[in-house]
Short mmCIF file of C-alpha atoms in Angstrom, two decimals:
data_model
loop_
_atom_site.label_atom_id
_atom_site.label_comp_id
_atom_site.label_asym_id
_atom_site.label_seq_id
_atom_site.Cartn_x
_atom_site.Cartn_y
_atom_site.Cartn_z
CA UNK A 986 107.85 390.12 -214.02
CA UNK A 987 109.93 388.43 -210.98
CA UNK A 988 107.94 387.42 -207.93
CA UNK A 989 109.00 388.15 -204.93
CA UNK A 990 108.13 386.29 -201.70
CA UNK A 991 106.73 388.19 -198.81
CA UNK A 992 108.92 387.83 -195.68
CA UNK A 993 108.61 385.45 -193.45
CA UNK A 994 106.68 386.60 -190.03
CA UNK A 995 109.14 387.12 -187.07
CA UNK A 996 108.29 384.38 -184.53
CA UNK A 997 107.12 385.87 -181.16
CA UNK A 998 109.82 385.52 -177.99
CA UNK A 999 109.87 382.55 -176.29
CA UNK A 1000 110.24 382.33 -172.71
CA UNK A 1001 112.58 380.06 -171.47
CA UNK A 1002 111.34 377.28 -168.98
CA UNK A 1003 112.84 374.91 -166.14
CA UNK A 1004 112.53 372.32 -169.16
CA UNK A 1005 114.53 374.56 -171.45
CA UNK A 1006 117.15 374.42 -169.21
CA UNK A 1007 117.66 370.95 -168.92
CA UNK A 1008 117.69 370.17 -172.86
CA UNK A 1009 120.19 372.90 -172.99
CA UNK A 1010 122.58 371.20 -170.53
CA UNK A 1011 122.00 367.57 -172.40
CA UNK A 1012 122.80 369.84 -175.65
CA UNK A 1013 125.95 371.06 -174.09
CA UNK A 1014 126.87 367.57 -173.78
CA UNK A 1015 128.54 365.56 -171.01
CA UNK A 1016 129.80 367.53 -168.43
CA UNK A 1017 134.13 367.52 -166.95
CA UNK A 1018 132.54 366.24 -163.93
CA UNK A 1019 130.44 363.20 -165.23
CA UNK A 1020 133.51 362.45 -167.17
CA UNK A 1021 135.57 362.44 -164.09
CA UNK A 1022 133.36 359.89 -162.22
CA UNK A 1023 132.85 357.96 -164.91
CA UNK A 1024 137.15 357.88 -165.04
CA UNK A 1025 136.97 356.90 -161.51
CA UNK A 1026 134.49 354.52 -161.38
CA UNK A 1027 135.40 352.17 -164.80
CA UNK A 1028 139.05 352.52 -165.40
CA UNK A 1029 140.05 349.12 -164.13
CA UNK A 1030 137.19 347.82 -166.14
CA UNK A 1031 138.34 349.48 -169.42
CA UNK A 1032 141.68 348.71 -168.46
CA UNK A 1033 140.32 345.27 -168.61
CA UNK A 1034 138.78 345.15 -171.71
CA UNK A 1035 142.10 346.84 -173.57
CA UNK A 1036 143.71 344.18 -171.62
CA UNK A 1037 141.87 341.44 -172.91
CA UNK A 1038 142.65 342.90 -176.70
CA UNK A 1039 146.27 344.13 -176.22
CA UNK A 1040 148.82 342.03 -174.50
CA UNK A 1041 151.02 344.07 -172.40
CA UNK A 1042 149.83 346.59 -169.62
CA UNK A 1043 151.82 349.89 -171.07
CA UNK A 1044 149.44 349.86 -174.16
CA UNK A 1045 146.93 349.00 -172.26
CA UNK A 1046 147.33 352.17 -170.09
CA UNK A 1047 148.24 354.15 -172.77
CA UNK A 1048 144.87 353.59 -174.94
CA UNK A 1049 142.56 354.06 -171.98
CA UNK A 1050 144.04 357.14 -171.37
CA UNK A 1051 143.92 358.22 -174.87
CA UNK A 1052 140.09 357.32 -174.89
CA UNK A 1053 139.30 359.21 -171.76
CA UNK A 1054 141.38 362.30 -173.95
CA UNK A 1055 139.06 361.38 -176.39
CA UNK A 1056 136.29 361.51 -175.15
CA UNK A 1057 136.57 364.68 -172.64
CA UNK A 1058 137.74 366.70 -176.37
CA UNK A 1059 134.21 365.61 -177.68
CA UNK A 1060 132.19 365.50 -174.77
CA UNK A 1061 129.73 368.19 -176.18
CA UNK A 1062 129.06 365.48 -178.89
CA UNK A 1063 127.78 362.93 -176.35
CA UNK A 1064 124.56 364.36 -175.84
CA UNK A 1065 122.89 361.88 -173.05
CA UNK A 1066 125.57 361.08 -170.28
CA UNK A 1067 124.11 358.00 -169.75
CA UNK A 1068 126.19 357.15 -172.67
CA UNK A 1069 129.61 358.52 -171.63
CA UNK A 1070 130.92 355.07 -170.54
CA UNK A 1071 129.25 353.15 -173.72
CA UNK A 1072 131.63 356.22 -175.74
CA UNK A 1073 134.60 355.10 -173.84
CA UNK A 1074 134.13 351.24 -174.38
CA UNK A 1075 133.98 351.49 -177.98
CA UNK A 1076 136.54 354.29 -178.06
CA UNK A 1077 138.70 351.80 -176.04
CA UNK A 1078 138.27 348.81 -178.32
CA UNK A 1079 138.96 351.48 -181.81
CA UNK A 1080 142.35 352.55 -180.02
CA UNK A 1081 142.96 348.64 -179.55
CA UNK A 1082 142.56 348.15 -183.38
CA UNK A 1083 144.36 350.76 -184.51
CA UNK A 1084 147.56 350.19 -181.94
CA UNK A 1085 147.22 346.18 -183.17
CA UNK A 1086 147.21 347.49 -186.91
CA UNK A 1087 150.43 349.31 -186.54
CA UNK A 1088 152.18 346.70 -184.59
CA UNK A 1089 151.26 344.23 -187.43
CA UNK A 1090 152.35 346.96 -190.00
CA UNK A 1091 155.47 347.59 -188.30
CA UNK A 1092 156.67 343.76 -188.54
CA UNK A 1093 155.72 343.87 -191.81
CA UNK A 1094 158.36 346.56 -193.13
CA UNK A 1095 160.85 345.16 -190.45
CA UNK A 1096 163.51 344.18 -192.84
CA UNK A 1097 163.56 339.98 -192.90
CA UNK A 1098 167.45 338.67 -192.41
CA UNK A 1099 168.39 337.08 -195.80
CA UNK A 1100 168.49 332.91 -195.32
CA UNK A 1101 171.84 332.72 -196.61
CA UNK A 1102 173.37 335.79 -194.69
CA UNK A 1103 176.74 335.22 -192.95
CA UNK A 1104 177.28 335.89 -189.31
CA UNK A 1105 179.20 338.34 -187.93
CA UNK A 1106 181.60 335.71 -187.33
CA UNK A 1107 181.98 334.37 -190.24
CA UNK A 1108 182.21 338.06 -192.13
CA UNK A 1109 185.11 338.67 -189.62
CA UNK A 1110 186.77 335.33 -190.90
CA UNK A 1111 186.40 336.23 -194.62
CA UNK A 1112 187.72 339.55 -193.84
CA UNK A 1113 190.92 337.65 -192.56
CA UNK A 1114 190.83 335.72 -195.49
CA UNK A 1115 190.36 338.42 -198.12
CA UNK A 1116 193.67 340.53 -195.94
CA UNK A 1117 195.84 337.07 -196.55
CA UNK A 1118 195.13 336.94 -200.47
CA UNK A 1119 195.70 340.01 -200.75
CA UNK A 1120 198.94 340.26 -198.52
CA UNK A 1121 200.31 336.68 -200.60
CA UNK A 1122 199.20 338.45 -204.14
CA UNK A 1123 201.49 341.44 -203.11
CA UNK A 1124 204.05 338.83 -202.61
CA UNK A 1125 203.51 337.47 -206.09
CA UNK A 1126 205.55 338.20 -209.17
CA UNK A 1127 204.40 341.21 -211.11
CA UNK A 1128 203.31 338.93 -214.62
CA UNK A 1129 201.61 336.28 -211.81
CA UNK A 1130 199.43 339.07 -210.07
CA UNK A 1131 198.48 340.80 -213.29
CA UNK A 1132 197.42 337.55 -215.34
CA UNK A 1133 195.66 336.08 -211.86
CA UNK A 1134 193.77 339.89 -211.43
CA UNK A 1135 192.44 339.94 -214.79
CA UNK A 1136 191.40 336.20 -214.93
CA UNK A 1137 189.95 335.49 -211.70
CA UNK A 1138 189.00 339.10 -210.26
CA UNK A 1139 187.98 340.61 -213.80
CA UNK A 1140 186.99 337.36 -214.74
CA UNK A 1141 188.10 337.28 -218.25
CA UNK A 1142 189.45 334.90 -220.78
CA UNK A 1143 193.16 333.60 -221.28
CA UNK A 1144 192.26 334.72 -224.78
CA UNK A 1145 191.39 338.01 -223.39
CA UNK A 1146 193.71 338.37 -220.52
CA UNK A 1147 196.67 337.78 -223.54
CA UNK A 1148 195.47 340.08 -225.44
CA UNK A 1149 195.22 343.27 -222.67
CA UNK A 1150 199.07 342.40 -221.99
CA UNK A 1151 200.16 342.06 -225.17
CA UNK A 1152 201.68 338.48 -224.08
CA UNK A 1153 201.34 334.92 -225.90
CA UNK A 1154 198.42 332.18 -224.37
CA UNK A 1155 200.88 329.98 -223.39
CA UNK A 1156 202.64 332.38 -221.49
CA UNK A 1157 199.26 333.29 -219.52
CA UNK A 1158 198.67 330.09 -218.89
CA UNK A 1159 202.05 329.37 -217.35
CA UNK A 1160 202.04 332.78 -215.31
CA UNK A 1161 198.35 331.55 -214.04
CA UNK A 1162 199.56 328.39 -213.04
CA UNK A 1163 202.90 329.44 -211.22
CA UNK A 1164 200.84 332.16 -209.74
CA UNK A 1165 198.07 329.72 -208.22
CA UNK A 1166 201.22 327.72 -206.72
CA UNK A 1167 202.78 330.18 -205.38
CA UNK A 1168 199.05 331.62 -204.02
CA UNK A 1169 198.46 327.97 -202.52
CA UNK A 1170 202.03 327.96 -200.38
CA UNK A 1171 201.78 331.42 -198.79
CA UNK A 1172 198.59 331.27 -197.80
CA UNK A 1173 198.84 327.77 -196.16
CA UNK A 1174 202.00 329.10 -194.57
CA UNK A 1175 201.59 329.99 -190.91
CA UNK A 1176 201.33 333.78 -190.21
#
């Protein structure tokens, strides 16, 4: 047979007290006011101590201000106010970590310049370069600029480059060679 528990007795009414009062307002937590003197009276010093862990004054600002934010959304949780500035301080120096994390994450994933990348000048004067080959292989004979395209640009063999058009080795390596001449007059030519 199940046992069942008697209910529990109803507690008699209490009547509330001058001391009831005051733990209720500690409960409630610190109050907009406190917070606002507190803001007052220690922002230059917890300016100061972001200062001392960030190094220029805009973050600085920014995470004191974010604390105070902080701190008024959970004032209810800060039970004594004697505390309210001890919240802050710590609140402050949290902020300060976290904004020095993602500064040292963001130059992390900030994409490093290859040691052997060209500079803008120097792309600009292979770009010229690449426009004057290709303007002097235009000017080549059709048999040149085919054999020279398929053994320097597809890089093949003279074996292979004899074979795709159907021509003898000898007569690649003659077209190569008058091609390369006539490559190494127009581009030293003046433009």
């Amino acid at each position: 047979m199940p046992v069942i528990a008697p209910m529990p007795a109803a507690r008699p009414a209490r009547i509330p007290s001058q001391r009831d009062s005051a733990e209720d307002s500690m409960a409630a937590g610190t109050t907009v006011d406190h917070l606002t003197e507190t803001y007052r009276a220690h922002y230059r010093s917890l300016l100061g101590l972001a200062a001392l862990l960030l190094d220029d004054t805009a973050s600085c600002e920014d995470v004191v201000q974010e604390a105070f934010i902080r701190v008024h959304s959970a004032r209810k949780r800060v039970r004594d106010p004697e505390k309210t500035l001890a919240y802050l301080r710590q609140t402050v120096v949290n902020l300060s970590r976290s904004a020095l994390r993602r500064r040292i994450l963001g130059l992390k994933l900030l994409s490093k310049p290859m040691p052997d990348m060209a500079s803008a000048e120097e792309g600009a004067y292979d770009q010229l370069e690449r426009d004057a080959l290709i303007k002097a292989m235009k000017g080549l004979q059709r048999r040149q600029r085919e054999v020279l395209v398929l053994r320097y640009f597809a890089d093949m063999t003279e074996a292979q480059v004899a074979e795709t058009l159907g021509i003898s080795l000898g007569s690649v390596k003659a077209y190569g060679s008058r091609g390369i001449a006539a490559l190494r007059v127009a581009m030293e030519a003046p433009a």
